[in-house]
XYZ file of C-alpha atoms in Angstrom:
210
model
C 0.000 0.000 0.000
C 1.463 3.353 -1.019
C 1.418 6.113 1.576
C 0.390 9.571 0.487
C 3.079 12.177 0.869
C 2.497 14.313 3.955
C 1.957 17.446 1.871
C -0.682 15.716 -0.272
C -2.498 14.450 2.818
C -2.458 17.949 4.306
C -3.902 19.414 1.111
C -6.726 16.838 1.096
C -7.613 17.611 4.714
C -7.425 21.327 4.025
C -9.774 20.935 1.078
C -12.275 18.913 3.137
C -12.328 21.214 6.144
C -12.135 24.278 3.941
C -15.283 23.206 2.112
C -17.110 22.698 5.431
C -16.010 26.127 6.667
C -17.005 27.731 3.375
C -20.365 25.941 3.596
C -21.030 27.417 7.046
C -20.140 30.918 5.869
C -22.187 30.468 2.709
C -25.214 29.344 4.756
C -24.913 32.397 6.999
C -24.741 34.640 3.963
C -27.793 32.945 2.475
C -29.699 33.369 5.758
C -28.861 37.070 5.798
C -29.939 37.354 2.166
C -33.212 35.489 2.847
C -33.903 37.800 5.802
C -33.215 40.895 3.715
C -35.618 39.687 1.021
C -38.280 39.071 3.650
C -37.807 42.536 5.174
C -38.274 43.983 1.663
C -41.558 41.999 1.446
C -40.170 39.860 -1.388
C -41.770 36.825 0.178
C -41.569 34.358 -2.714
C -37.880 35.078 -3.221
C -37.254 34.828 0.515
C -39.139 31.523 0.660
C -36.970 30.107 -2.147
C -33.817 30.933 -0.196
C -35.140 29.440 3.057
C -36.203 26.279 1.232
C -32.669 25.847 -0.119
C -31.360 26.255 3.427
C -33.942 23.767 4.723
C -32.569 21.154 2.315
C -29.019 21.906 3.427
C -29.872 22.068 7.145
C -32.873 19.754 7.672
C -32.267 19.504 11.427
C -32.078 23.256 12.015
C -35.400 24.131 13.664
C -35.006 27.883 13.133
C -34.321 27.425 9.425
C -37.423 25.220 9.085
C -39.534 27.748 11.004
C -38.323 30.607 8.797
C -38.992 28.522 5.687
C -42.526 28.034 6.985
C -43.090 31.702 7.800
C -41.747 32.981 4.478
C -43.810 30.366 2.607
C -46.893 31.472 4.569
C -46.423 35.086 3.493
C -45.746 33.917 -0.064
C -49.192 32.311 -0.025
C -47.810 28.761 -0.180
C -49.952 27.387 2.630
C -49.466 23.668 2.100
C -45.680 23.932 1.899
C -45.687 26.271 4.881
C -47.721 23.796 6.930
C -45.279 20.972 6.188
C -42.338 23.011 7.493
C -44.211 23.829 10.713
C -45.152 20.162 11.160
C -41.468 19.226 10.920
C -40.636 21.745 13.657
C -43.544 20.587 15.846
C -42.531 16.938 15.517
C -39.214 17.787 17.154
C -41.011 19.127 20.267
C -38.078 21.405 21.028
C -37.842 25.100 21.887
C -39.809 26.197 18.799
C -42.650 23.708 19.385
C -45.213 26.303 20.525
C -44.457 28.852 17.759
C -44.817 26.035 15.214
C -48.201 25.073 16.715
C -49.277 28.722 16.547
C -48.535 28.907 12.818
C -50.153 25.533 12.174
C -53.314 26.694 13.938
C -53.256 29.933 11.954
C -53.014 28.043 8.654
C -55.804 25.629 9.602
C -57.915 28.681 10.417
C -57.179 30.206 7.007
C -58.228 26.899 5.428
C -61.423 26.898 7.528
C -60.402 23.606 9.164
C -61.995 24.680 12.404
C -61.547 21.556 14.484
C -57.870 21.239 13.521
C -57.279 24.959 14.115
C -58.734 25.036 17.631
C -57.349 21.625 18.626
C -53.831 22.736 17.660
C -54.341 26.033 19.487
C -55.456 24.129 22.586
C -52.318 21.959 22.537
C -50.176 25.092 22.310
C -51.942 26.777 25.235
C -51.394 23.771 27.525
C -47.601 23.902 27.188
C -45.422 25.131 30.047
C -43.208 28.225 29.999
C -44.708 29.864 26.933
C -42.847 33.113 26.128
C -45.083 36.098 26.845
C -45.050 37.383 23.272
C -46.028 33.978 21.899
C -48.748 33.636 24.562
C -50.289 36.937 23.482
C -50.268 35.747 19.867
C -52.080 32.565 20.911
C -54.710 34.573 22.793
C -55.172 36.845 19.770
C -55.718 33.758 17.647
C -58.280 32.422 20.128
C -60.162 35.724 19.849
C -60.189 35.427 16.049
C -61.626 31.936 16.355
C -64.153 32.954 19.042
C -67.109 33.189 16.580
C -66.837 29.397 16.275
C -67.609 28.842 19.971
C -71.383 28.833 19.515
C -71.102 26.319 16.679
C -69.008 23.954 18.829
C -71.387 24.367 21.767
C -74.424 23.581 19.611
C -72.767 20.542 18.087
C -71.800 19.321 21.564
C -75.387 19.682 22.783
C -76.640 17.788 19.731
C -74.142 14.944 20.135
C -74.697 14.278 23.855
C -78.351 13.446 23.225
C -77.098 10.181 21.683
C -75.370 7.797 24.112
C -73.292 6.392 21.254
C -71.881 9.817 20.381
C -70.751 11.075 23.782
C -67.121 11.118 22.646
C -68.027 13.623 19.933
C -69.943 15.734 22.434
C -66.870 15.706 24.673
C -64.677 16.816 21.791
C -66.910 19.749 20.891
C -67.234 20.910 24.513
C -63.438 20.845 24.738
C -63.190 23.001 21.608
C -65.743 25.470 22.970
C -63.857 25.601 26.280
C -60.550 26.409 24.511
C -62.203 29.465 22.994
C -64.030 30.449 26.187
C -62.693 28.700 29.318
C -65.733 29.070 31.572
C -66.726 26.638 34.322
C -69.993 25.676 32.631
C -68.026 23.894 29.896
C -65.831 22.189 32.482
C -68.945 20.947 34.252
C -70.184 19.398 31.021
C -66.759 17.821 30.516
C -66.776 16.464 34.084
C -70.177 14.885 33.515
C -69.152 13.353 30.187
C -65.901 11.921 31.536
C -67.925 10.162 34.250
C -70.419 8.794 31.731
C -67.554 7.521 29.585
C -65.887 5.859 32.570
C -62.815 8.094 32.751
C -62.980 8.853 36.465
C -59.362 10.035 36.676
C -59.907 12.707 34.031
C -63.247 13.624 35.604
C -61.480 14.201 38.921
C -58.779 16.341 37.313
C -61.452 18.423 35.611
C -63.391 18.806 38.853
C -60.258 19.917 40.696
C -59.656 22.681 38.136
C -63.218 23.887 38.681
C -62.731 23.991 42.455
C -59.363 25.734 42.192
C -60.595 28.557 39.922
């Protein structure tokens, strides 16, 4: 086996590490460029740059989130949603912001159950940054006209013993939009009827502690 001359080996290593270093610098430049395009409201162009970065850096949660946001503003809702789903699946520091954007997109698509369910998951997380929390509350207010629909559907479903699970779901959705004790009382009653005593007790304890 022939050994490479030391100089040749050094040049190979330099080329390999040099490419990696150049790649990191190039990615930073591309991020700055994508941000500048977004700030100029060139959303489609910005989205293209973030998508390239998302291919290069598929594990970078911030890159995926920015790809989703720029795609959202470019009007590419389905692509945007997929980026946010990737971030949410990681359940890391950007989990709640990703849920916020997912809920927002579902709302735009008039997928009311998905929108409010996703919003509810976001609101139950711990240590939500204040700014993000305010955005979630604003979104709940935008969805608030749907409360009466969910309440009516819940009342219709609970008249049928075979559809109590659906009634429970719709009362939960109504409660997310308007967390009053009357909805919790309905939930408590339904959990008991469905045999989930542990969840009924937890619900009752939140009523007593309010």
